[in-house]
Structure formats: C-alpha cells, structure tokens
Amino acid sequence: LKFASLVPSGYRRQLTASPPHRLALATGGAMAAVAAATARMLPGPLRAHRCRGEAAVAVAAHCPAAWRSGSSRSFASGIRMLRSEERDIVFHFAAEEFFMNSAKVTAPLMYLWRPDPVVTIGRHQNPWKECRLAQLDEDGVALQRRRTGGGCIFQDPGCSVFTFISPSGQFNIDKNLEIVLGALRRCGVNAEKKGRNDLVFEGRKMSGSAFRHVPDRGVSLHHGTILIDTDFQALQRYLTPDKRKLQAKGIASVGARVMNLREQFSDLSHGGLCDALEAEFREVYGAHGTEVEILDASSPTASEAAFQAVVAELRSPEWRLGRTPDFSHKLDTRIDGIGVLDVHLEVVGGKIQEAVIFSDALFPEVISQAMASLKDAEYGRHGIRAALDGLRPEFEEEGPKVLLQALTDWLSAEVDD
C-alpha cells in the first residue's frame, strides 16, 4: 500500500490494468511487496519518478530473495522456451506430439526450429493431388503428413518455424501472432496480419499457420512458418502438379503471393529471428528469468518411449500416404496399334479399391484381367506395375502381350508414387 501511494495516478491505473501487477496491488500489503520488488520491470518514467528511495527498499526487504533479485519465475512458472538445430522434420513433429499428448503443459510453451528440404501436407490432403511425388523421390526430398490441417507447403532451412503449445484455456492465436509480429519488428520488419492466420509484408505473404486442438488433454497447438530465404524454385518443381483428370475430395492448397524476407532484409537470419522471438516471448509473458532449452536427439525427451513411438508412426507409409482421402483418378489415351484406353481408378487409403478400363483394344481378356489385378493394388507407379507385371505369364500370344505391356508402361508412367 505504501508502494502504491508512491505511484502517480496515471501509472497506477496502467499498472493495475495489466497482470501480474494487477494481482500485486489488488491483494493489498503482502502482494504490494511483490510489485515493489519487480519495480525495475515497470516503464522507465515510472521507475525514475518515485519508485526509488527508502519506502520502496523497506517494502522490498520483506520479499523472498528470489523476488528481490528481479526474477520473474514466480509469475512465469511453467513457461518454457525450446530451440532445436535438428533438421529432421519427423523429429520436430514428434516433439510437438510429445508435448501435446505426453508432457505436462501447464503454461505457454514456444519451440523454434527449421527443417531440411521437405514437402509437408495437411492432415486430410491428397499427396498425389498436391505435389509431384516422383520428382520428390528423384531429388531425395522428403514427404511428410502433418497432424494439423492447412495446405501443402515446401520447407527448407531458409524457412524458420515457430510452435506455440499451451493449455486450451490460455490458447490465443492473436496473442501468438502478436509475439511473431513483435519479434519481426525487433528485426526491422513491419509486417501485419492478414486474414485469420497469414502475415504479410507490403501485401506479400511471408508467414502462414496451422492449428490443432486435443480436447481430452486440454492442450492446443499453433505452428507456423516464416520465409527468410526459402528456395522458391523448389515450390514450382514440387508443388505444381501436372494437369490431370484427378477429382479429389480432400482440401486443395490455395496459391498465394509469397516472398522471402531476405529480399528486403539482407541481414536477417534464422538465429537472429529466434533471438527476437525469445525476447518478445519473455516480454509478453514476463518470463525474464526463463532460460532457453536446447532440444536434440540426445535430449532425455527424445529418448522417451512415447516420443519414439510417435517417430515410428509418422515415418510409416500408412500415415504418410495411407491417410489420403478417397479420390478418383481418370486417365485416357490412344496408342497407335493398340487402341483407346480410358481408365478410372477409385482409391481409398492409398489402395485401388476399384479399377474400370474402357477400351476398343482387340483382346478384352487382357482388359478384364488387368481390372481384376489392379483391385487392392497400392496406388502409384510401382504398385500398378507390380500388379500388371504379375499377369505376364497369363499371356503367351504376341497380341495380348503387346497390349498388356503397352497398358503397363502407359498407366505406370501416368501416376506418381
């Protein structure tokens, strides 16, 4: 109360309007000591006005040593900041999953990372619709499905990633984005929010986000990208699918004008941005005493059985491709000397549930057996070729052999693995 009486009325209103100082002043004498001990965190003019001198020192003397030292841990208990230099995106997705489902998250957590070149797709997206899988395989670029929704994106070390995880009752997307915008301002970038979850600079998108909630755990996640120096040519190589008659029930990615921040801010780096994000996170949550934890493959967290189980699941073909939404693929062609081939494939969970082939070819038994052989085959060039190659011993005459080979070569070339 003595401390409160020394505060100018204008600042006293400001002080009592924002936690944690609101609690300190509202609860009277005992908690007023906390406010006095944390006076150095108040606005500069207030500190200079009347927060020094014998009265404040006398009140502060009754505080625990941790409060007198200026540590904010009493206010920021449970708040965590983590940073990782691991480049395997499965490691990072597993970390997110572990924190949401196995760790005890009692306060906001921020995790900063970046991956090696990878294409990630949303939880319900169709990889054959969204990207050129054969090109990814040829270039050694990974494909990974996220737990979150959103569109298909390419990421590489030029793409910084932030992850916010918090109890659902404290989850605030706008607050998270304000932390990102504040960090960008610290780097000289005056970006702004556009729509629900995009950040833009001078009208060009340089950050997007996706979200996930786990109601039974009461935990929510928000992760997003910041484009610093991403390979935009890779976007064109991998994310622009060939034109095909592919009718999908999934969510198609929406193109947007994007930019690398390095175009305008040549000195911006991943490390510098992470430093700014950590500084802004501390400022927003009053977590001035919170240290940054380094997370890598040797960390105890990564050795937890629950963490390793998530890694195994995320690497499995059943997760990466098998959770593809049902879709139909229609292909047609005319091959000289063979005839017209009009193929309809119904795909469920990455497998061909039904194949219908219309054709004027002279050997209908080849077409009939091809349809039967394709049923339950893995969708993709390797799966289709394996299914049709299995029919070769069935046909010894030249005409059927030529038709089967032509169908196999054409159809396997038209789909991606």
CSV table of N, CA, C and O in Angstrom, one decimal, residues 26 28 44 59 82 84 97 118 121 125 185 194 220 242 248 260 279 297 333 335 348 351 384:
chain,number,residue,atom,x,y,z
A,26,ALA,N,-3.9,-5.4,-6.1
A,26,ALA,CA,-5.3,-5.6,-5.7
A,26,ALA,C,-5.4,-6.4,-4.4
A,26,ALA,O,-6.3,-6.3,-3.6
A,28,GLY,N,-3.4,-6.1,-1.8
A,28,GLY,CA,-3.0,-5.4,-0.6
A,28,GLY,C,-1.6,-5.5,-0.2
A,28,GLY,O,-0.7,-5.8,-1.0
A,44,GLY,N,10.1,2.9,-17.8
A,44,GLY,CA,11.2,3.8,-17.4
A,44,GLY,C,10.8,5.0,-16.6
A,44,GLY,O,11.3,5.3,-15.5
A,59,VAL,N,9.9,-1.9,1.8
A,59,VAL,CA,8.9,-2.9,1.4
A,59,VAL,C,9.5,-4.1,0.8
A,59,VAL,O,9.2,-5.2,1.1
A,82,LEU,N,12.0,-23.5,-26.1
A,82,LEU,CA,12.9,-24.5,-26.6
A,82,LEU,C,13.4,-24.1,-28.0
A,82,LEU,O,12.6,-23.5,-28.8
A,84,SER,N,15.8,-25.9,-31.3
A,84,SER,CA,16.5,-27.1,-31.8
A,84,SER,C,17.2,-26.8,-33.2
A,84,SER,O,16.7,-26.1,-34.0
A,97,GLU,N,4.0,-33.5,-30.9
A,97,GLU,CA,3.1,-34.5,-30.4
A,97,GLU,C,3.4,-34.9,-29.0
A,97,GLU,O,2.4,-35.1,-28.2
A,118,VAL,N,11.8,-30.4,-47.4
A,118,VAL,CA,10.7,-31.4,-47.2
A,118,VAL,C,9.4,-30.8,-47.7
A,118,VAL,O,9.2,-29.5,-47.7
A,121,ILE,N,2.2,-32.0,-46.1
A,121,ILE,CA,0.8,-31.9,-46.5
A,121,ILE,C,0.0,-31.9,-45.2
A,121,ILE,O,0.3,-32.4,-44.2
A,125,GLN,N,-5.0,-34.0,-46.6
A,125,GLN,CA,-4.7,-33.7,-48.0
A,125,GLN,C,-4.3,-35.0,-48.8
A,125,GLN,O,-3.9,-36.0,-48.2
A,185,ARG,N,9.3,-7.0,-35.7
A,185,ARG,CA,9.6,-5.6,-35.6
A,185,ARG,C,11.0,-5.4,-34.9
A,185,ARG,O,11.7,-4.4,-35.3
A,194,LYS,N,-2.9,-10.7,-41.9
A,194,LYS,CA,-3.9,-10.6,-43.0
A,194,LYS,C,-4.8,-11.9,-42.9
A,194,LYS,O,-4.3,-13.0,-42.9
A,220,SER,N,-3.7,-27.1,-26.8
A,220,SER,CA,-3.8,-26.6,-28.2
A,220,SER,C,-2.4,-26.2,-28.8
A,220,SER,O,-1.5,-25.8,-28.0
A,242,ASP,N,1.2,-31.9,-62.3
A,242,ASP,CA,0.9,-31.9,-63.7
A,242,ASP,C,-0.6,-31.9,-63.9
A,242,ASP,O,-1.4,-32.4,-63.0
A,248,ALA,N,-10.7,-34.8,-56.5
A,248,ALA,CA,-10.3,-35.1,-55.2
A,248,ALA,C,-11.4,-34.6,-54.2
A,248,ALA,O,-12.0,-33.6,-54.4
A,260,ASN,N,10.4,-14.0,-49.8
A,260,ASN,CA,11.4,-14.2,-48.8
A,260,ASN,C,11.8,-12.9,-48.2
A,260,ASN,O,12.0,-11.9,-48.9
A,279,ALA,N,13.1,-13.1,-27.1
A,279,ALA,CA,13.0,-11.8,-26.4
A,279,ALA,C,11.5,-11.3,-26.3
A,279,ALA,O,11.1,-10.9,-25.2
A,297,ALA,N,18.6,-34.8,-30.5
A,297,ALA,CA,18.4,-36.3,-30.5
A,297,ALA,C,19.0,-36.9,-29.2
A,297,ALA,O,18.6,-38.0,-28.8
A,333,THR,N,-6.0,-42.3,-73.0
A,333,THR,CA,-5.0,-42.1,-74.1
A,333,THR,C,-5.4,-42.9,-75.3
A,333,THR,O,-6.3,-43.8,-75.2
A,335,ILE,N,-3.2,-45.2,-78.1
A,335,ILE,CA,-1.9,-45.7,-78.5
A,335,ILE,C,-2.0,-46.4,-79.9
A,335,ILE,O,-2.9,-47.3,-80.1
A,348,VAL,N,-8.8,-45.6,-52.2
A,348,VAL,CA,-9.2,-45.5,-50.8
A,348,VAL,C,-8.0,-45.9,-49.9
A,348,VAL,O,-7.5,-47.0,-50.0
A,351,LYS,N,-4.9,-47.3,-51.6
A,351,LYS,CA,-5.0,-48.5,-52.4
A,351,LYS,C,-6.2,-48.4,-53.4
A,351,LYS,O,-7.1,-47.7,-53.2
A,384,ILE,N,1.2,-50.2,-59.3
A,384,ILE,CA,0.5,-50.6,-60.6
A,384,ILE,C,1.3,-51.5,-61.5
A,384,ILE,O,0.8,-52.5,-62.0
